[in-house]
Amino acid sequence: MIISTGTASGKSLAYLTPAVASCLDGGTVLYLTPTKALAADQLRGLRELRITQLRAACFDGDTPFEERTWVRQHANYVLTNPDMLHRSILPRHAQWSSFFRRLRMVVIDECHGYRGVFGSHVAQILRRLRRVCARYGSRPTFLLASATASEPGAFGMRLTGLEMDEVTVDASPKGSTTIALWEPPLTELRGEGGAPVRRTATAEAADLLADLVLADVRTLAFVRSRRGAETVALTARAKLADVAFSLSTRHPRPSTPRHPNTTDTTLNHHLDAAKPPHTTQPTPPKADPALNHRSGTAGTTQPTPLEPAPTTHHQPPTTDQPTAPETDPTLNHQPGTAEPADTTQPALLETDLTTHPPARATQDIPPEADPALSHQSGTAEPTGPATPEPSRTTSGLSATTTAVSTSKHEGPAAAPASESSLRWALPDAPAQPDWTDLPNKIAAYRAGYLAEDRRILEKALRSGTIMGLATTNALELGVDVSGLDAVLIAGWPGTRASLWQQAGRAGRDGQDALAVLIARDDPLDTYLVHHPQALFGQPVEAIVLDPDNPYVLGPHLCAAAAEIPLTDDDLPIFGTTTSTVLDDLVSQGLLRRRPAGWFWTRRERATDLADIRGGGGAPIQVVESSTGRLLGSVDEPSAHTTVHTGAVYLHQGETFLVELLDLEAGVALVSNATPDFTTFARDITDISILASQRSHPLGPGTLHFGEVEVTRQVVSYLKRRLQSGEMLGDEPLDLPPRTLRTRAVWWTLPASAVAPLAEAGIDLGGAAHAAEHASIGLLPLFATCDRWDIGGVSTELHADTGLLTVFVYDGHEGGAGFAERGYARAAEWLTATREAITSCECERGCPSCIQSPKCGNGNEPLDKRGAVRLLNTLLSSQ
């Protein structure tokens, strides 16, 4: 059974009732979740039931070893994640024999998180689980739950391999949600090729977060990377500290208050906010000019100077290569941004991350209160003239910004925002407020914190001790943070499913809420703020996964054979391609065929062959050279771009420089440093066509889908100044080439179709290159992926086709289904690509349309006008 209804619709109750009943009848229940935070939240809810016969326990990486034996022997409701099931529970199934014999239900919560290559791995883990259960004579019911699954029955069957009933009717009451699409303004800064640079999404998020906390609005800010979450929290705290200092001098307490330490970045400082809260939120009796550093309204006429907002959106590490964002193995399951989780965040993803200096408040807070924020007790009338803000431009909604009031995801098309749609007001203040505690109302939440620290932060947010929390997608899935008033989403989260999940964190008690999607300097983000109809009234994306991918299936067949020798009767469980893959494994010496079946005979752990969240290959250990301390690991495919010699490496808020990358030893030696630059790898890429599996005409050209071989070699890395993006140098590297066999979608145009373009002075190579960049940026709108999961190559004359050719390929061995999805929806995808380019206000191209942050050719050559003409030619029959 799969339950697919909206957020806060009662799905937890729907599976808890039969699950707890099964435990009371002597059975056991296995609960699977993509994140540790959700498991801890579910455990808290189970313990609040106070049922003595219910022995619930978490079994994950945070579980102390001394408790694990008790969980195996006594727990009847075990909460875990796919990683622990894969690496610990299934390989040691004999130690869990009593649990498996009585297993009645397997609950798979937030199942839409299992997509792409990660979802394909989880699908095979669930097949191994079914096989182990059969060994102990149990046939548990699989109950799946998701707020945002498209075609839930078909997806559930693909994930579990079982027939699936679905429940999709949602009659739960909901408050309305005001959704704003927020496009940051262009700045005076210039990037590659003189392209204009927008103010960063994280800088906008930090300003909004500070404003909302000042207005006593409990807010969650979703940021795409760990460092981004820390930066948003630190910047917002610095702004509040500046406001608090100003107010403490205007409205002093009887004794001089301690000035807050705004540079303290330790977790203990963040957790000060978990102490018992003040009885009321301290606010001034009337608006002070020092408070009004941002109003977020449309129609602001006060001129404000452009901020030299540092950005790193023009980093070309090489030809648009897929790279996995940094996430915690069990905290951050996706995305898609992009993203598979258990990989280190590449430096090239650290866009929008610069901390801005604390700024005195400038803009007037208008007297009108926003309906979505109507819980405020009063309004403040601005006094005195507003002063220019040195740290940002006018912050109101742009002409393209849209506010939508809707009670469901599939609501009406967006309507233009009114001038007062995002205004808020401040309540009256107590006589003697303690302003020094104001910055402690904001904290960060991300991977790398200890489990007990994360639990403290979650509790502080629920209780209101912390009013603002900047987080990665760790808090996206199902965690009960009731009472939130607003959600900020810094950058398109990758899918409509994730957008509605994150927006659904606010208003979970049924009250009205506010959600703001802040666009990054990215083609897809730009397209969405100009085309809100692509979000509203549209179903969520189909969840793409391919359990039959031989690069996924092979390692799990080895793991299954190590658990229990494989027999012919087991083959249907794993799919139709199992026999062929088994023959390959035998020929490689990974399995041995005997009359009784297939056996794993090696001493190594078979589960180590499958890196379910990474990109495959033996991981590279990141070691601090001065102490020998192991900081973490990076999957081997990403190591060439993230921990090459000279790279800036980020780990839990600390910055390191890579002294040496030794691929043979599998070690990257790093040293602690605070450089004022970031690094971005450049590579050269070649692609050859192995087989065209499908093709059909598209305008005068032809669209293809098939197998390709991509050869990629990192040849150098760029150094850019952190504050301004200024180019500091291009350092050569000597790294071996890497080969990737994957699947791609590509289109070609004959010479007769492109000749008129060449005669008109169009740079065909630059036009194809620009179209490739923009199409990579827009594919995540049609396939459940992130731009870092895919790569591309374009050429005016390809050796295998003899024609102008543009490729977009999956960045995973064997493919992940993303390119195939692009092939199926090519007309819509390429039409949206053309519209994204034409709707951008720049003249020659910028990161919002045709420039790529991972281009291996330094975003040269690019021809924006030519890309539009080229796509018009390709889509002439559409």
Short mmCIF file of N, CA and C in Angstrom, two decimals, residues 426-505:
data_model
loop_
_atom_site.label_atom_id
_atom_site.label_comp_id
_atom_site.label_asym_id
_atom_site.label_seq_id
_atom_site.Cartn_x
_atom_site.Cartn_y
_atom_site.Cartn_z
N LEU A 426 5.96 44.93 13.79
CA LEU A 426 6.61 44.56 15.03
C LEU A 426 5.66 44.78 16.20
N PRO A 427 5.61 43.84 17.16
CA PRO A 427 4.77 44.04 18.33
C PRO A 427 5.40 45.04 19.29
N ASP A 428 4.60 45.49 20.25
CA ASP A 428 5.11 46.40 21.26
C ASP A 428 6.15 45.71 22.11
N ALA A 429 7.07 46.49 22.65
CA ALA A 429 8.19 45.94 23.41
C ALA A 429 7.95 46.09 24.90
N PRO A 430 8.58 45.22 25.69
CA PRO A 430 8.54 45.44 27.13
C PRO A 430 9.34 46.68 27.50
N ALA A 431 9.18 47.10 28.73
CA ALA A 431 9.80 48.35 29.15
C ALA A 431 11.32 48.29 29.10
N GLN A 432 11.89 47.13 29.48
CA GLN A 432 13.34 47.01 29.54
C GLN A 432 13.77 45.75 28.78
N PRO A 433 13.79 45.79 27.46
CA PRO A 433 14.15 44.59 26.69
C PRO A 433 15.63 44.28 26.80
N ASP A 434 15.92 42.97 26.71
CA ASP A 434 17.32 42.53 26.69
C ASP A 434 17.70 42.24 25.25
N TRP A 435 18.25 43.28 24.58
CA TRP A 435 18.54 43.13 23.16
C TRP A 435 19.72 42.22 22.90
N THR A 436 20.56 41.97 23.88
CA THR A 436 21.77 41.19 23.64
C THR A 436 21.46 39.75 23.26
N ASP A 437 20.27 39.26 23.59
CA ASP A 437 19.92 37.88 23.28
C ASP A 437 19.32 37.73 21.89
N LEU A 438 19.11 38.85 21.19
CA LEU A 438 18.44 38.80 19.90
C LEU A 438 19.16 37.91 18.88
N PRO A 439 20.49 37.99 18.71
CA PRO A 439 21.14 37.13 17.72
C PRO A 439 21.00 35.64 18.02
N ASN A 440 20.80 35.29 19.30
CA ASN A 440 20.69 33.88 19.65
C ASN A 440 19.36 33.26 19.25
N LYS A 441 18.49 34.05 18.62
CA LYS A 441 17.23 33.53 18.12
C LYS A 441 17.40 32.80 16.79
N ILE A 442 18.61 32.84 16.23
CA ILE A 442 18.88 32.21 14.94
C ILE A 442 20.01 31.21 15.10
N ALA A 443 19.88 30.05 14.46
CA ALA A 443 20.92 29.02 14.51
C ALA A 443 20.96 28.30 13.17
N ALA A 444 21.97 27.45 13.00
CA ALA A 444 22.10 26.62 11.80
C ALA A 444 21.89 25.16 12.18
N TYR A 445 21.43 24.38 11.22
CA TYR A 445 21.18 22.95 11.42
C TYR A 445 21.68 22.25 10.17
N ARG A 446 22.63 21.34 10.33
CA ARG A 446 23.20 20.67 9.16
C ARG A 446 23.89 19.40 9.58
N ALA A 447 24.36 18.66 8.59
CA ALA A 447 25.18 17.48 8.85
C ALA A 447 26.47 17.91 9.52
N GLY A 448 27.02 17.02 10.34
CA GLY A 448 28.26 17.31 11.03
C GLY A 448 28.07 17.61 12.49
N TYR A 449 26.86 18.00 12.89
CA TYR A 449 26.59 18.20 14.31
C TYR A 449 26.37 16.85 14.99
N LEU A 450 26.68 16.79 16.27
CA LEU A 450 26.41 15.57 17.03
C LEU A 450 24.91 15.35 17.14
N ALA A 451 24.53 14.08 17.31
CA ALA A 451 23.10 13.75 17.34
C ALA A 451 22.38 14.51 18.44
N GLU A 452 23.00 14.59 19.63
CA GLU A 452 22.32 15.27 20.74
C GLU A 452 22.17 16.77 20.47
N ASP A 453 23.13 17.34 19.73
CA ASP A 453 23.02 18.75 19.39
C ASP A 453 21.88 18.98 18.40
N ARG A 454 21.73 18.07 17.44
CA ARG A 454 20.62 18.21 16.49
C ARG A 454 19.29 18.09 17.20
N ARG A 455 19.19 17.18 18.17
CA ARG A 455 17.92 17.02 18.91
C ARG A 455 17.61 18.29 19.69
N ILE A 456 18.64 18.93 20.27
CA ILE A 456 18.43 20.17 21.02
C ILE A 456 17.89 21.26 20.10
N LEU A 457 18.48 21.36 18.90
CA LEU A 457 18.03 22.38 17.96
C LEU A 457 16.59 22.14 17.53
N GLU A 458 16.24 20.87 17.26
CA GLU A 458 14.87 20.56 16.86
C GLU A 458 13.89 20.93 17.98
N LYS A 459 14.26 20.61 19.21
CA LYS A 459 13.38 20.93 20.34
C LYS A 459 13.27 22.44 20.52
N ALA A 460 14.38 23.16 20.36
CA ALA A 460 14.35 24.61 20.53
C ALA A 460 13.48 25.27 19.47
N LEU A 461 13.49 24.73 18.25
CA LEU A 461 12.66 25.30 17.19
C LEU A 461 11.18 25.05 17.48
N ARG A 462 10.87 23.85 17.96
CA ARG A 462 9.47 23.54 18.27
C ARG A 462 8.96 24.41 19.42
N SER A 463 9.81 24.66 20.40
CA SER A 463 9.38 25.41 21.58
C SER A 463 9.35 26.91 21.34
N GLY A 464 10.00 27.38 20.29
CA GLY A 464 10.06 28.81 20.03
C GLY A 464 11.24 29.50 20.65
N THR A 465 12.12 28.76 21.33
CA THR A 465 13.35 29.37 21.85
C THR A 465 14.20 29.90 20.71
N ILE A 466 14.28 29.13 19.63
CA ILE A 466 14.91 29.59 18.39
C ILE A 466 13.79 29.99 17.44
N MET A 467 13.88 31.20 16.89
CA MET A 467 12.86 31.69 15.98
C MET A 467 13.23 31.50 14.52
N GLY A 468 14.50 31.34 14.23
CA GLY A 468 14.94 31.17 12.86
C GLY A 468 16.00 30.10 12.77
N LEU A 469 15.86 29.19 11.82
CA LEU A 469 16.83 28.10 11.66
C LEU A 469 17.18 27.97 10.18
N ALA A 470 18.47 28.07 9.87
CA ALA A 470 18.96 27.85 8.51
C ALA A 470 19.42 26.40 8.42
N THR A 471 18.91 25.67 7.46
CA THR A 471 19.14 24.23 7.42
C THR A 471 19.37 23.75 6.00
N THR A 472 20.03 22.61 5.88
CA THR A 472 20.05 21.89 4.61
C THR A 472 18.72 21.15 4.48
N ASN A 473 18.60 20.27 3.49
CA ASN A 473 17.32 19.56 3.33
C ASN A 473 17.12 18.49 4.39
N ALA A 474 17.95 18.50 5.45
CA ALA A 474 17.80 17.54 6.54
C ALA A 474 16.44 17.66 7.21
N LEU A 475 15.84 18.85 7.23
CA LEU A 475 14.55 19.05 7.88
C LEU A 475 13.40 19.11 6.87
N GLU A 476 13.68 18.68 5.63
CA GLU A 476 12.63 18.73 4.61
C GLU A 476 11.56 17.68 4.84
N LEU A 477 11.97 16.51 5.31
CA LEU A 477 11.09 15.35 5.27
C LEU A 477 10.40 15.10 6.59
N GLY A 478 9.14 15.46 6.70
CA GLY A 478 8.27 14.95 7.72
C GLY A 478 8.55 15.29 9.16
N VAL A 479 9.65 15.95 9.49
CA VAL A 479 9.93 16.26 10.88
C VAL A 479 8.85 17.20 11.40
N ASP A 480 8.29 16.89 12.55
CA ASP A 480 7.19 17.68 13.09
C ASP A 480 7.75 18.95 13.73
N VAL A 481 7.67 20.04 12.99
CA VAL A 481 8.10 21.33 13.51
C VAL A 481 6.88 22.26 13.49
N SER A 482 5.80 21.79 14.09
CA SER A 482 4.55 22.53 14.10
C SER A 482 4.75 23.91 14.69
N GLY A 483 4.00 24.86 14.17
CA GLY A 483 4.08 26.22 14.68
C GLY A 483 4.91 27.14 13.82
N LEU A 484 5.55 26.63 12.77
CA LEU A 484 6.31 27.51 11.89
C LEU A 484 5.36 28.42 11.12
N ASP A 485 5.80 29.66 10.93
CA ASP A 485 4.98 30.63 10.21
C ASP A 485 5.45 30.84 8.78
N ALA A 486 6.75 30.65 8.53
CA ALA A 486 7.30 30.98 7.22
C ALA A 486 8.44 30.03 6.87
N VAL A 487 8.63 29.85 5.57
CA VAL A 487 9.73 29.05 5.04
C VAL A 487 10.40 29.85 3.94
N LEU A 488 11.72 29.93 3.99
CA LEU A 488 12.52 30.52 2.92
C LEU A 488 13.26 29.41 2.20
N ILE A 489 13.23 29.43 0.89
CA ILE A 489 13.89 28.39 0.09
C ILE A 489 14.91 29.09 -0.81
N ALA A 490 16.18 29.00 -0.44
CA ALA A 490 17.25 29.70 -1.16
C ALA A 490 17.70 28.86 -2.35
N GLY A 491 17.08 29.09 -3.48
CA GLY A 491 17.42 28.34 -4.68
C GLY A 491 16.45 27.21 -4.94
N TRP A 492 16.13 26.99 -6.18
CA TRP A 492 15.23 25.91 -6.58
C TRP A 492 15.74 24.59 -6.01
N PRO A 493 14.91 23.87 -5.24
CA PRO A 493 15.40 22.67 -4.57
C PRO A 493 15.57 21.46 -5.47
N GLY A 494 15.27 21.59 -6.75
CA GLY A 494 15.52 20.48 -7.68
C GLY A 494 14.27 19.92 -8.30
N THR A 495 13.19 19.83 -7.53
CA THR A 495 11.93 19.27 -8.03
C THR A 495 10.76 20.01 -7.40
N ARG A 496 9.60 19.93 -8.09
CA ARG A 496 8.38 20.46 -7.48
C ARG A 496 8.05 19.69 -6.21
N ALA A 497 8.38 18.39 -6.20
CA ALA A 497 8.13 17.58 -5.00
C ALA A 497 8.85 18.16 -3.79
N SER A 498 10.14 18.47 -3.96
CA SER A 498 10.90 19.05 -2.85
C SER A 498 10.40 20.43 -2.49
N LEU A 499 9.98 21.22 -3.50
CA LEU A 499 9.47 22.55 -3.22
C LEU A 499 8.25 22.48 -2.31
N TRP A 500 7.30 21.59 -2.63
CA TRP A 500 6.09 21.50 -1.81
C TRP A 500 6.39 20.86 -0.46
N GLN A 501 7.36 19.97 -0.42
CA GLN A 501 7.75 19.41 0.88
C GLN A 501 8.30 20.49 1.79
N GLN A 502 9.18 21.32 1.25
CA GLN A 502 9.79 22.36 2.06
C GLN A 502 8.78 23.43 2.43
N ALA A 503 7.95 23.84 1.46
CA ALA A 503 6.94 24.84 1.76
C ALA A 503 5.94 24.31 2.79
N GLY A 504 5.71 23.00 2.79
CA GLY A 504 4.77 22.39 3.71
C GLY A 504 5.26 22.34 5.14
N ARG A 505 6.53 22.69 5.39
CA ARG A 505 7.01 22.74 6.78
C ARG A 505 6.32 23.86 7.55
#
